[in-house]
């Protein structure tokens, strides 16, 4: 489809394992965002990519979290040595560049990866 | 970003219009009003946004008061699939680092009743 695609939709893993989450943004969107949402909670910003600029990593909760975006499209979020408090839904969003389509462009979300750490 | 206030919950009869209010009395000139919704187990879904003028798309209409201190999202013919939590967000699209971070409040839980 034409929306943001995330995989896997569900991931169950043991504490201490590494996990990799994938996000495929909407074609042509230059901005990509990662958030996480714990049960019944709001959005927690993690990281933001815009084109070829250096990403804003200010929301990453620890150095166990990292993300990359290859070729300005697909992004992977990696969590090393997972802990139980990492259990959450990890959401990816994308949006067009404001200079190409005007300011105020909305973010469009995928359905997330539900991560459960045993 | 300006704070928003929404009712905690609302009911709407199926087939009727759902009117969801949002107060944003501290909104500033460069801040847009965005509406998203989240259905259980799905990611947030963008609905509509506006700056000053009323907006309409295939999903909904957005009515913004002349002083921009409040707005109403209108779902013209609510269906059972519109049952969700609806979030009103005010965000400055022109400011620097951090302006792109979306923050959802508690939102309004809309229940569409058969």
Coordinates of C-alpha atoms in Angstrom, one line a residue:
Chain A
X1 CA 0.0 0.0 0.0
X2 CA 0.9 3.7 0.1
X3 CA 1.2 4.1 3.8
X4 CA 4.1 3.7 6.3
X5 CA 5.0 0.1 6.6
X6 CA 6.6 -1.4 9.8
X7 CA 7.9 -4.9 10.4
X8 CA 7.6 -7.1 12.3
X9 CA 4.1 -6.3 13.6
X10 CA 4.8 -8.2 16.8
X11 CA 8.1 -9.3 18.4
X12 CA 8.6 -11.3 21.5
X13 CA 12.1 -11.8 22.7
X14 CA 14.0 -12.7 25.9
X15 CA 15.7 -10.1 28.1
X16 CA 19.2 -9.4 27.0
X17 CA 18.7 -10.2 23.3
X18 CA 19.1 -7.6 20.5
X19 CA 16.1 -6.6 18.3
X20 CA 15.9 -4.8 15.0
X21 CA 12.7 -3.0 13.9
X22 CA 12.1 -1.8 10.4
X23 CA 10.3 1.1 8.9
X24 CA 9.5 1.8 5.3
X25 CA 8.2 5.4 4.9
X26 CA 5.8 6.8 2.4
X27 CA 7.6 7.2 -0.9
X28 CA 9.0 10.7 -1.3
X29 CA 8.8 11.6 2.3
X30 CA 12.1 13.0 3.5
X31 CA 11.4 13.2 7.2
X32 CA 11.2 10.0 9.3
X33 CA 10.4 9.8 13.0
X34 CA 10.5 7.0 15.6
X35 CA 8.3 7.1 18.7
X36 CA 7.3 4.6 21.3
X37 CA 4.0 4.2 23.1
X38 CA 3.7 2.3 26.3
X39 CA 0.4 0.8 27.4
X40 CA -2.2 3.5 27.9
X41 CA 0.5 6.2 27.6
X42 CA 1.2 9.0 25.1
X43 CA 3.8 9.2 22.5
X44 CA 7.5 9.3 23.5
X45 CA 9.7 10.8 20.8
X46 CA 12.9 8.8 20.1
X47 CA 14.7 10.1 16.9
X48 CA 14.1 12.2 13.8
X49 CA 15.7 12.0 10.4
X50 CA 15.4 14.7 7.8
X51 CA 17.0 14.1 4.4
X52 CA 20.8 14.0 4.6
X53 CA 21.0 16.1 7.8
X54 CA 22.4 14.7 11.0
X55 CA 19.5 13.0 12.9
X56 CA 18.1 14.4 16.1
X57 CA 18.7 11.6 18.6
X58 CA 17.7 13.6 21.7
X59 CA 14.9 11.2 22.6
X60 CA 16.8 8.0 22.6
X61 CA 16.5 6.7 26.2
X62 CA 19.9 5.0 26.5
X63 CA 22.9 4.1 24.4
X64 CA 21.3 0.6 23.9
X65 CA 19.1 2.3 21.3
X66 CA 20.3 3.3 17.9
X67 CA 18.8 4.0 14.5
X68 CA 19.9 4.4 11.0
X69 CA 18.3 5.4 7.7
X70 CA 19.9 4.0 4.6
X71 CA 19.6 5.8 1.3
X72 CA 17.2 8.3 2.7
X73 CA 14.4 5.7 2.8
X74 CA 14.1 2.6 5.0
X75 CA 15.1 3.0 8.6
X76 CA 16.0 0.4 11.3
X77 CA 15.7 0.9 15.0
X78 CA 18.0 -1.4 17.0
X79 CA 17.7 -2.1 20.7
X80 CA 20.7 -4.0 22.2
X81 CA 20.5 -6.0 25.4
X82 CA 16.8 -5.6 25.7
X83 CA 15.3 -4.9 29.1
X84 CA 11.7 -5.5 30.3
X85 CA 11.1 -1.7 30.4
X86 CA 11.7 -1.6 26.6
X87 CA 8.4 -3.4 26.1
X88 CA 6.1 -1.0 24.2
X89 CA 4.7 -0.3 20.7
X90 CA 7.4 1.3 18.5
X91 CA 5.8 3.6 16.0
X92 CA 7.4 5.1 12.9
X93 CA 6.0 8.1 11.0
X94 CA 7.0 10.0 7.9
X95 CA 6.2 13.4 6.4
X96 CA 7.1 15.4 3.3
X97 CA 9.8 18.1 3.4
X98 CA 8.2 21.5 4.2
X99 CA 10.1 23.2 1.4
X100 CA 8.6 20.9 -1.2
X101 CA 5.0 21.0 0.0
X102 CA 4.7 23.8 2.4
X103 CA 4.9 24.2 6.1
X104 CA 2.7 22.3 8.5
X105 CA 2.9 18.9 6.8
X106 CA 1.4 16.2 9.0
X107 CA 3.2 13.1 10.1
X108 CA 1.7 9.8 8.9
X109 CA 2.1 6.8 11.1
X110 CA 2.6 3.1 10.6
X111 CA 0.7 0.6 12.8
X112 CA 3.8 0.0 14.9
X113 CA 5.8 -3.0 16.2
X114 CA 4.5 -4.4 19.5
X115 CA 7.7 -5.4 21.4
X116 CA 7.4 -7.7 24.4
X117 CA 10.4 -8.5 26.4
X118 CA 10.1 -11.7 28.6
Chain B
X1 CA 3.5 24.3 21.7
X2 CA 0.1 25.5 23.0
X3 CA -1.8 23.2 25.3
X4 CA -5.2 21.8 24.2
X5 CA -8.2 20.8 26.3
X6 CA -10.7 18.1 25.1
X7 CA -13.6 16.3 26.7
X8 CA -12.6 12.9 28.1
X9 CA -15.4 11.1 26.3
X10 CA -18.3 11.5 23.9
X11 CA -21.0 9.3 22.5
X12 CA -22.5 9.6 19.0
X13 CA -25.4 7.7 17.4
X14 CA -24.4 5.8 14.2
X15 CA -25.2 7.8 11.1
X16 CA -25.3 11.1 13.0
X17 CA -22.6 13.8 12.9
X18 CA -20.0 13.7 15.5
X19 CA -18.7 17.1 16.7
X20 CA -15.6 16.9 18.7
X21 CA -14.5 20.2 20.4
X22 CA -11.0 21.3 21.3
X23 CA -9.9 24.4 23.2
X24 CA -6.5 26.0 22.5
X25 CA -6.8 29.4 24.0
X26 CA -3.0 30.0 24.1
X27 CA -2.5 29.3 20.4
X28 CA 0.0 31.5 18.6
X29 CA 0.0 32.8 15.1
X30 CA 2.3 30.2 13.5
X31 CA 0.6 27.2 15.2
X32 CA -1.4 24.8 13.2
X33 CA -4.3 22.7 14.6
X34 CA -4.0 18.9 13.8
X35 CA -6.4 16.1 14.5
X36 CA -5.4 12.5 14.7
X37 CA -7.2 9.4 16.0
X38 CA -6.1 6.1 17.3
X39 CA -8.1 2.9 17.1
X40 CA -7.2 0.2 19.5
X41 CA -4.0 -1.7 18.4
X42 CA -3.4 0.6 15.4
X43 CA -1.0 3.5 14.9
X44 CA -2.3 7.1 15.1
X45 CA -4.1 8.1 11.9
X46 CA -3.9 11.6 10.6
X47 CA -7.3 13.2 9.9
X48 CA -7.0 16.8 9.1
X49 CA -5.2 20.0 9.9
X50 CA -5.6 23.8 9.5
X51 CA -4.1 27.1 10.3
X52 CA -6.9 29.7 10.1
X53 CA -9.5 28.7 7.5
X54 CA -12.0 25.9 7.8
X55 CA -10.8 22.7 6.1
X56 CA -12.6 19.7 4.6
X57 CA -11.3 16.4 3.3
X58 CA -12.8 13.0 2.6
X59 CA -12.7 12.1 6.3
X60 CA -13.8 15.1 8.2
X61 CA -14.3 18.9 8.4
X62 CA -12.3 21.2 10.7
X63 CA -14.0 24.4 11.9
X64 CA -11.6 26.9 13.5
X65 CA -13.1 29.9 15.3
X66 CA -12.2 33.4 14.1
X67 CA -10.0 34.0 17.2
X68 CA -8.4 30.6 16.7
X69 CA -8.9 29.7 20.4
X70 CA -11.0 26.7 19.7
X71 CA -11.9 24.3 16.9
X72 CA -14.3 21.5 16.2
X73 CA -13.7 18.3 14.3
X74 CA -16.8 17.1 12.5
X75 CA -17.3 13.5 11.3
X76 CA -20.4 14.1 9.1
X77 CA -21.9 10.5 9.3
X78 CA -20.3 8.6 12.1
X79 CA -20.0 4.8 11.7
X80 CA -19.0 2.1 14.2
X81 CA -15.5 2.1 12.7
X82 CA -15.1 5.7 13.9
X83 CA -15.0 4.6 17.5
X84 CA -11.5 5.7 18.6
X85 CA -9.6 8.2 20.7
X86 CA -9.3 11.5 19.0
X87 CA -6.4 13.8 19.6
X88 CA -6.3 17.6 19.0
X89 CA -2.7 18.9 18.7
X90 CA -1.4 22.4 18.3
X91 CA 2.0 22.6 16.8
X92 CA 4.3 25.3 15.5
X93 CA 5.4 24.3 12.1
X94 CA 8.1 27.0 11.8
X95 CA 10.1 26.7 15.0
X96 CA 13.5 25.0 15.3
X97 CA 14.6 21.7 16.8
X98 CA 11.9 19.9 18.6
X99 CA 9.0 21.4 16.7
X100 CA 8.4 18.2 14.9
X101 CA 7.9 16.1 18.0
X102 CA 4.2 15.2 18.3
X103 CA 2.8 15.1 21.8
X104 CA -0.6 13.6 22.4
X105 CA -2.7 14.5 25.4
X106 CA -5.5 12.3 26.7
X107 CA -7.8 13.0 23.8
X108 CA -11.5 12.3 23.5
X109 CA -12.7 8.7 23.5
X110 CA -15.5 8.7 20.9
X111 CA -18.0 5.8 21.1
X112 CA -20.3 5.4 18.1
X113 CA -23.4 3.6 19.2
X114 CA -25.6 1.5 16.9

